[in-house]
Amino acid sequence: MLDKPLPRRKFLKLGVLGGSSLIAASQIGCTKQSEPNHSLVQRKLLVLDGKESSIIVAIAEVILPSANNFPSVEQALLVERIDEELFFVSQSIQSDFKLALSVVNTMPILYGYFSFYTNLSKNERLLCFKELQNTRFDSIRAASNAARMIINLVYFSHSSTWDLIGYDGAFAKVPEIMSEQRNYYKQLTKG
């Protein structure tokens, strides 16, 4: 029965289920998982749900620059842009990204925090995220780094960050042209 190695995706799913069970058991009688902050999301989402958007915001708060002149998660439309990008990719990529977010949210139990990632203080989230990125478990490290890379990519692609990082925009200085895909997504999310 154990002749074949356990595939990484199945290992992650089992890890998330097991971790969720442990956290649920430890949370009985304690505080429940925090409710998503819907004020951070300015449009309705087509792929991500409230819990997943809360995980993105919780990660973004500790990995993105926090100086006053950098745009906030809301100003950069981070959650909405990630949702838009996920809308146009395959179902398997969507589920892999959602799984990575679930891994980040449930793994703090392995590091002694006894809470979901979204319930930790900002300082605890920063320490925990560093531990997730430096763990010896490849799958957990891959999940946390995937979430980090997507968040950074989408955040720093927003034009409000360009002057602050020394990027002066496209060489041709042509204004952004909304593609048919982006217009279609925008039309679907009007609410």
PDB file of C-alpha atoms in Angstrom:
ATOM      1  CA  MET A   1       0.000   0.000   0.000  1.00  0.00           C
ATOM      2  CA  LEU A   2       2.869   2.397   0.726  1.00  0.00           C
ATOM      3  CA  ASP A   3       4.861   1.396  -2.343  1.00  0.00           C
ATOM      4  CA  LYS A   4       4.194   4.706  -4.095  1.00  0.00           C
ATOM      5  CA  PRO A   5       5.197   8.042  -2.562  1.00  0.00           C
ATOM      6  CA  LEU A   6       2.416  10.375  -1.537  1.00  0.00           C
ATOM      7  CA  PRO A   7       1.883  13.053  -4.224  1.00  0.00           C
ATOM      8  CA  ARG A   8       2.631  16.601  -3.072  1.00  0.00           C
ATOM      9  CA  ARG A   9      -0.888  17.872  -3.739  1.00  0.00           C
ATOM     10  CA  LYS A  10      -2.461  15.034  -1.712  1.00  0.00           C
ATOM     11  CA  PHE A  11       0.110  15.642   1.052  1.00  0.00           C
ATOM     12  CA  LEU A  12      -0.854  19.331   1.183  1.00  0.00           C
ATOM     13  CA  LYS A  13      -4.568  18.514   1.261  1.00  0.00           C
ATOM     14  CA  LEU A  14      -4.046  16.016   4.074  1.00  0.00           C
ATOM     15  CA  GLY A  15      -1.860  18.541   5.896  1.00  0.00           C
ATOM     16  CA  VAL A  16      -4.480  21.258   5.608  1.00  0.00           C
ATOM     17  CA  LEU A  17      -7.247  18.906   6.754  1.00  0.00           C
ATOM     18  CA  GLY A  18      -5.149  17.609   9.646  1.00  0.00           C
ATOM     19  CA  GLY A  19      -3.991  21.100  10.596  1.00  0.00           C
ATOM     20  CA  SER A  20      -7.528  22.433  10.391  1.00  0.00           C
ATOM     21  CA  SER A  21      -8.745  19.621  12.624  1.00  0.00           C
ATOM     22  CA  LEU A  22      -6.060  20.361  15.206  1.00  0.00           C
ATOM     23  CA  ILE A  23      -6.786  24.059  15.154  1.00  0.00           C
ATOM     24  CA  ALA A  24     -10.529  23.467  15.374  1.00  0.00           C
ATOM     25  CA  ALA A  25      -9.983  21.217  18.374  1.00  0.00           C
ATOM     26  CA  SER A  26      -7.700  23.771  20.039  1.00  0.00           C
ATOM     27  CA  GLN A  27     -10.123  26.612  19.320  1.00  0.00           C
ATOM     28  CA  ILE A  28     -13.120  25.059  21.081  1.00  0.00           C
ATOM     29  CA  GLY A  29     -14.044  27.514  23.769  1.00  0.00           C
ATOM     30  CA  CYS A  30     -11.508  30.028  22.413  1.00  0.00           C
ATOM     31  CA  THR A  31     -11.902  32.797  19.906  1.00  0.00           C
ATOM     32  CA  LYS A  32     -13.130  31.759  16.499  1.00  0.00           C
ATOM     33  CA  GLN A  33     -11.460  32.686  13.244  1.00  0.00           C
ATOM     34  CA  SER A  34     -11.740  36.373  12.532  1.00  0.00           C
ATOM     35  CA  GLU A  35     -14.408  37.504  10.116  1.00  0.00           C
ATOM     36  CA  PRO A  36     -13.206  38.784   6.761  1.00  0.00           C
ATOM     37  CA  ASN A  37     -12.841  42.527   6.470  1.00  0.00           C
ATOM     38  CA  HIS A  38     -15.099  43.267   3.505  1.00  0.00           C
ATOM     39  CA  SER A  39     -14.325  46.984   3.644  1.00  0.00           C
ATOM     40  CA  LEU A  40     -10.933  46.153   2.122  1.00  0.00           C
ATOM     41  CA  VAL A  41     -12.587  44.778  -1.001  1.00  0.00           C
ATOM     42  CA  GLN A  42     -14.161  47.427  -3.201  1.00  0.00           C
ATOM     43  CA  ARG A  43     -15.789  45.148  -5.807  1.00  0.00           C
ATOM     44  CA  LYS A  44     -17.402  41.735  -5.630  1.00  0.00           C
ATOM     45  CA  LEU A  45     -15.031  38.812  -6.175  1.00  0.00           C
ATOM     46  CA  LEU A  46     -15.532  35.998  -8.659  1.00  0.00           C
ATOM     47  CA  VAL A  47     -12.889  33.470  -7.532  1.00  0.00           C
ATOM     48  CA  LEU A  48     -11.821  34.300  -3.984  1.00  0.00           C
ATOM     49  CA  ASP A  49     -14.108  34.212  -0.976  1.00  0.00           C
ATOM     50  CA  GLY A  50     -14.000  36.409   2.113  1.00  0.00           C
ATOM     51  CA  LYS A  51     -11.758  34.069   4.093  1.00  0.00           C
ATOM     52  CA  GLU A  52      -9.224  33.815   1.270  1.00  0.00           C
ATOM     53  CA  SER A  53      -9.178  37.582   0.788  1.00  0.00           C
ATOM     54  CA  SER A  54      -8.569  37.972   4.552  1.00  0.00           C
ATOM     55  CA  ILE A  55      -5.576  35.627   4.293  1.00  0.00           C
ATOM     56  CA  ILE A  56      -4.177  37.672   1.388  1.00  0.00           C
ATOM     57  CA  VAL A  57      -4.579  40.892   3.381  1.00  0.00           C
ATOM     58  CA  ALA A  58      -3.003  39.311   6.487  1.00  0.00           C
ATOM     59  CA  ILE A  59       0.043  38.214   4.478  1.00  0.00           C
ATOM     60  CA  ALA A  60       0.255  41.526   2.596  1.00  0.00           C
ATOM     61  CA  GLU A  61       0.301  43.512   5.845  1.00  0.00           C
ATOM     62  CA  VAL A  62       3.556  41.852   6.885  1.00  0.00           C
ATOM     63  CA  ILE A  63       5.419  41.499   3.580  1.00  0.00           C
ATOM     64  CA  LEU A  64       4.625  44.789   1.812  1.00  0.00           C
ATOM     65  CA  PRO A  65       6.251  48.113   2.686  1.00  0.00           C
ATOM     66  CA  SER A  66       4.368  49.963   5.404  1.00  0.00           C
ATOM     67  CA  ALA A  67       5.804  53.467   4.991  1.00  0.00           C
ATOM     68  CA  ASN A  68       3.168  56.180   4.777  1.00  0.00           C
ATOM     69  CA  ASN A  69       3.877  57.017   1.157  1.00  0.00           C
ATOM     70  CA  PHE A  70       3.323  53.455  -0.116  1.00  0.00           C
ATOM     71  CA  PRO A  71      -0.259  52.698  -1.156  1.00  0.00           C
ATOM     72  CA  SER A  72      -2.363  50.526   1.113  1.00  0.00           C
ATOM     73  CA  VAL A  73      -3.760  47.147   0.113  1.00  0.00           C
ATOM     74  CA  GLU A  74      -7.071  48.862  -0.657  1.00  0.00           C
ATOM     75  CA  GLN A  75      -5.504  51.650  -2.723  1.00  0.00           C
ATOM     76  CA  ALA A  76      -3.532  49.160  -4.824  1.00  0.00           C
ATOM     77  CA  LEU A  77      -6.708  47.042  -5.281  1.00  0.00           C
ATOM     78  CA  LEU A  78      -4.606  44.030  -4.336  1.00  0.00           C
ATOM     79  CA  VAL A  79      -7.356  41.506  -3.590  1.00  0.00           C
ATOM     80  CA  GLU A  80      -9.447  42.537  -6.583  1.00  0.00           C
ATOM     81  CA  ARG A  81      -6.480  42.306  -8.979  1.00  0.00           C
ATOM     82  CA  ILE A  82      -5.484  38.864  -7.669  1.00  0.00           C
ATOM     83  CA  ASP A  83      -9.086  37.746  -8.073  1.00  0.00           C
ATOM     84  CA  GLU A  84      -9.115  39.116 -11.625  1.00  0.00           C
ATOM     85  CA  GLU A  85      -5.902  37.296 -12.543  1.00  0.00           C
ATOM     86  CA  LEU A  86      -7.217  34.047 -11.064  1.00  0.00           C
ATOM     87  CA  PHE A  87     -10.487  34.396 -12.991  1.00  0.00           C
ATOM     88  CA  PHE A  88      -8.641  33.961 -16.294  1.00  0.00           C
ATOM     89  CA  VAL A  89      -6.498  30.938 -15.382  1.00  0.00           C
ATOM     90  CA  SER A  90      -7.381  27.267 -15.222  1.00  0.00           C
ATOM     91  CA  GLN A  91      -9.359  25.719 -12.380  1.00  0.00           C
ATOM     92  CA  SER A  92      -6.289  23.769 -11.235  1.00  0.00           C
ATOM     93  CA  ILE A  93      -4.201  26.941 -10.844  1.00  0.00           C
ATOM     94  CA  GLN A  94      -7.036  28.570  -8.919  1.00  0.00           C
ATOM     95  CA  SER A  95      -7.330  25.599  -6.565  1.00  0.00           C
ATOM     96  CA  ASP A  96      -3.545  25.413  -6.100  1.00  0.00           C
ATOM     97  CA  PHE A  97      -3.401  29.083  -5.088  1.00  0.00           C
ATOM     98  CA  LYS A  98      -6.352  28.660  -2.732  1.00  0.00           C
ATOM     99  CA  LEU A  99      -4.623  25.616  -1.252  1.00  0.00           C
ATOM    100  CA  ALA A 100      -1.458  27.658  -0.709  1.00  0.00           C
ATOM    101  CA  LEU A 101      -3.508  30.267   1.155  1.00  0.00           C
ATOM    102  CA  SER A 102      -5.108  27.535   3.299  1.00  0.00           C
ATOM    103  CA  VAL A 103      -1.678  26.121   4.105  1.00  0.00           C
ATOM    104  CA  VAL A 104      -0.436  29.514   5.275  1.00  0.00           C
ATOM    105  CA  ASN A 105      -3.581  30.045   7.355  1.00  0.00           C
ATOM    106  CA  THR A 106      -3.487  26.664   9.113  1.00  0.00           C
ATOM    107  CA  MET A 107       0.240  26.032   9.574  1.00  0.00           C
ATOM    108  CA  PRO A 108       0.854  28.311  12.588  1.00  0.00           C
ATOM    109  CA  ILE A 109      -0.291  25.406  14.777  1.00  0.00           C
ATOM    110  CA  LEU A 110       2.947  23.599  13.861  1.00  0.00           C
ATOM    111  CA  TYR A 111       4.958  26.532  15.177  1.00  0.00           C
ATOM    112  CA  GLY A 112       3.240  26.871  18.527  1.00  0.00           C
ATOM    113  CA  TYR A 113       0.830  29.715  17.810  1.00  0.00           C
ATOM    114  CA  PHE A 114      -2.406  27.700  18.315  1.00  0.00           C
ATOM    115  CA  SER A 115      -4.391  29.995  16.072  1.00  0.00           C
ATOM    116  CA  PHE A 116      -5.177  30.654  12.440  1.00  0.00           C
ATOM    117  CA  TYR A 117      -2.723  32.941  10.664  1.00  0.00           C
ATOM    118  CA  THR A 118      -5.417  35.569  10.206  1.00  0.00           C
ATOM    119  CA  ASN A 119      -5.997  35.697  13.999  1.00  0.00           C
ATOM    120  CA  LEU A 120      -2.367  36.377  14.907  1.00  0.00           C
ATOM    121  CA  SER A 121      -1.065  39.835  15.750  1.00  0.00           C
ATOM    122  CA  LYS A 122       0.951  41.578  13.043  1.00  0.00           C
ATOM    123  CA  ASN A 123       4.226  40.804  14.816  1.00  0.00           C
ATOM    124  CA  GLU A 124       3.278  37.129  15.267  1.00  0.00           C
ATOM    125  CA  ARG A 125       2.255  36.926  11.598  1.00  0.00           C
ATOM    126  CA  LEU A 126       5.623  38.300  10.532  1.00  0.00           C
ATOM    127  CA  LEU A 127       7.535  35.827  12.702  1.00  0.00           C
ATOM    128  CA  CYS A 128       5.324  32.930  11.632  1.00  0.00           C
ATOM    129  CA  PHE A 129       5.612  33.804   7.940  1.00  0.00           C
ATOM    130  CA  LYS A 130       9.407  33.864   8.232  1.00  0.00           C
ATOM    131  CA  GLU A 131       9.254  30.419   9.834  1.00  0.00           C
ATOM    132  CA  LEU A 132       7.011  29.128   7.032  1.00  0.00           C
ATOM    133  CA  GLN A 133       9.454  30.419   4.434  1.00  0.00           C
ATOM    134  CA  ASN A 134      12.427  28.829   6.157  1.00  0.00           C
ATOM    135  CA  THR A 135      10.887  25.497   7.123  1.00  0.00           C
ATOM    136  CA  ARG A 136      12.526  22.253   6.055  1.00  0.00           C
ATOM    137  CA  PHE A 137       9.228  21.095   4.530  1.00  0.00           C
ATOM    138  CA  ASP A 138       9.343  21.882   0.815  1.00  0.00           C
ATOM    139  CA  SER A 139       5.572  21.947   0.337  1.00  0.00           C
ATOM    140  CA  ILE A 140       4.956  24.454   3.129  1.00  0.00           C
ATOM    141  CA  ARG A 141       7.853  26.614   1.971  1.00  0.00           C
ATOM    142  CA  ALA A 142       6.551  26.485  -1.616  1.00  0.00           C
ATOM    143  CA  ALA A 143       3.022  27.471  -0.525  1.00  0.00           C
ATOM    144  CA  SER A 144       4.173  30.477   1.520  1.00  0.00           C
ATOM    145  CA  ASN A 145       6.573  31.639  -1.180  1.00  0.00           C
ATOM    146  CA  ALA A 146       3.919  31.287  -3.888  1.00  0.00           C
ATOM    147  CA  ALA A 147       1.548  33.495  -1.892  1.00  0.00           C
ATOM    148  CA  ARG A 148       4.344  36.008  -1.251  1.00  0.00           C
ATOM    149  CA  MET A 149       5.379  36.185  -4.909  1.00  0.00           C
ATOM    150  CA  ILE A 150       1.832  36.659  -6.223  1.00  0.00           C
ATOM    151  CA  ILE A 151       1.100  39.381  -3.664  1.00  0.00           C
ATOM    152  CA  ASN A 152       4.346  41.228  -4.479  1.00  0.00           C
ATOM    153  CA  LEU A 153       3.850  40.897  -8.227  1.00  0.00           C
ATOM    154  CA  VAL A 154       0.310  42.268  -8.175  1.00  0.00           C
ATOM    155  CA  TYR A 155       1.061  45.012  -5.628  1.00  0.00           C
ATOM    156  CA  PHE A 156       4.127  46.371  -7.415  1.00  0.00           C
ATOM    157  CA  SER A 157       2.410  46.218 -10.804  1.00  0.00           C
ATOM    158  CA  HIS A 158       0.020  48.924  -9.572  1.00  0.00           C
ATOM    159  CA  SER A 159       1.062  52.318 -10.958  1.00  0.00           C
ATOM    160  CA  SER A 160       0.811  53.981  -7.526  1.00  0.00           C
ATOM    161  CA  THR A 161       3.959  52.120  -6.416  1.00  0.00           C
ATOM    162  CA  TRP A 162       6.127  52.915  -9.434  1.00  0.00           C
ATOM    163  CA  ASP A 163       7.588  56.295  -8.392  1.00  0.00           C
ATOM    164  CA  LEU A 164       8.359  54.917  -4.944  1.00  0.00           C
ATOM    165  CA  ILE A 165      10.420  52.012  -6.322  1.00  0.00           C
ATOM    166  CA  GLY A 166      12.122  54.083  -9.013  1.00  0.00           C
ATOM    167  CA  TYR A 167      10.219  52.681 -11.987  1.00  0.00           C
ATOM    168  CA  ASP A 168       9.095  55.332 -14.420  1.00  0.00           C
ATOM    169  CA  GLY A 169       6.617  53.166 -16.297  1.00  0.00           C
ATOM    170  CA  ALA A 170       6.548  51.805 -19.796  1.00  0.00           C
ATOM    171  CA  PHE A 171       9.199  53.237 -22.115  1.00  0.00           C
ATOM    172  CA  ALA A 172       6.666  54.342 -24.741  1.00  0.00           C
ATOM    173  CA  LYS A 173       4.589  56.229 -22.135  1.00  0.00           C
ATOM    174  CA  VAL A 174       1.421  54.910 -23.773  1.00  0.00           C
ATOM    175  CA  PRO A 175      -1.570  55.009 -21.416  1.00  0.00           C
ATOM    176  CA  GLU A 176      -2.910  51.664 -20.254  1.00  0.00           C
ATOM    177  CA  ILE A 177      -5.387  50.060 -22.626  1.00  0.00           C
ATOM    178  CA  MET A 178      -8.000  47.875 -20.996  1.00  0.00           C
ATOM    179  CA  SER A 179      -8.147  44.496 -22.710  1.00  0.00           C
ATOM    180  CA  GLU A 180     -11.398  42.755 -23.560  1.00  0.00           C
ATOM    181  CA  GLN A 181     -10.721  40.323 -20.718  1.00  0.00           C
ATOM    182  CA  ARG A 182     -10.289  43.084 -18.136  1.00  0.00           C
ATOM    183  CA  ASN A 183     -13.397  44.878 -19.401  1.00  0.00           C
ATOM    184  CA  TYR A 184     -15.351  41.597 -19.198  1.00  0.00           C
ATOM    185  CA  TYR A 185     -14.182  41.008 -15.607  1.00  0.00           C
ATOM    186  CA  LYS A 186     -15.020  44.611 -14.679  1.00  0.00           C
ATOM    187  CA  GLN A 187     -18.508  44.204 -16.124  1.00  0.00           C
ATOM    188  CA  LEU A 188     -19.066  40.961 -14.150  1.00  0.00           C
ATOM    189  CA  THR A 189     -17.961  42.518 -10.865  1.00  0.00           C
ATOM    190  CA  LYS A 190     -20.106  45.614 -11.016  1.00  0.00           C
ATOM    191  CA  GLY A 191     -22.453  45.328  -8.144  1.00  0.00           C
TER     192      GLY A 191
END
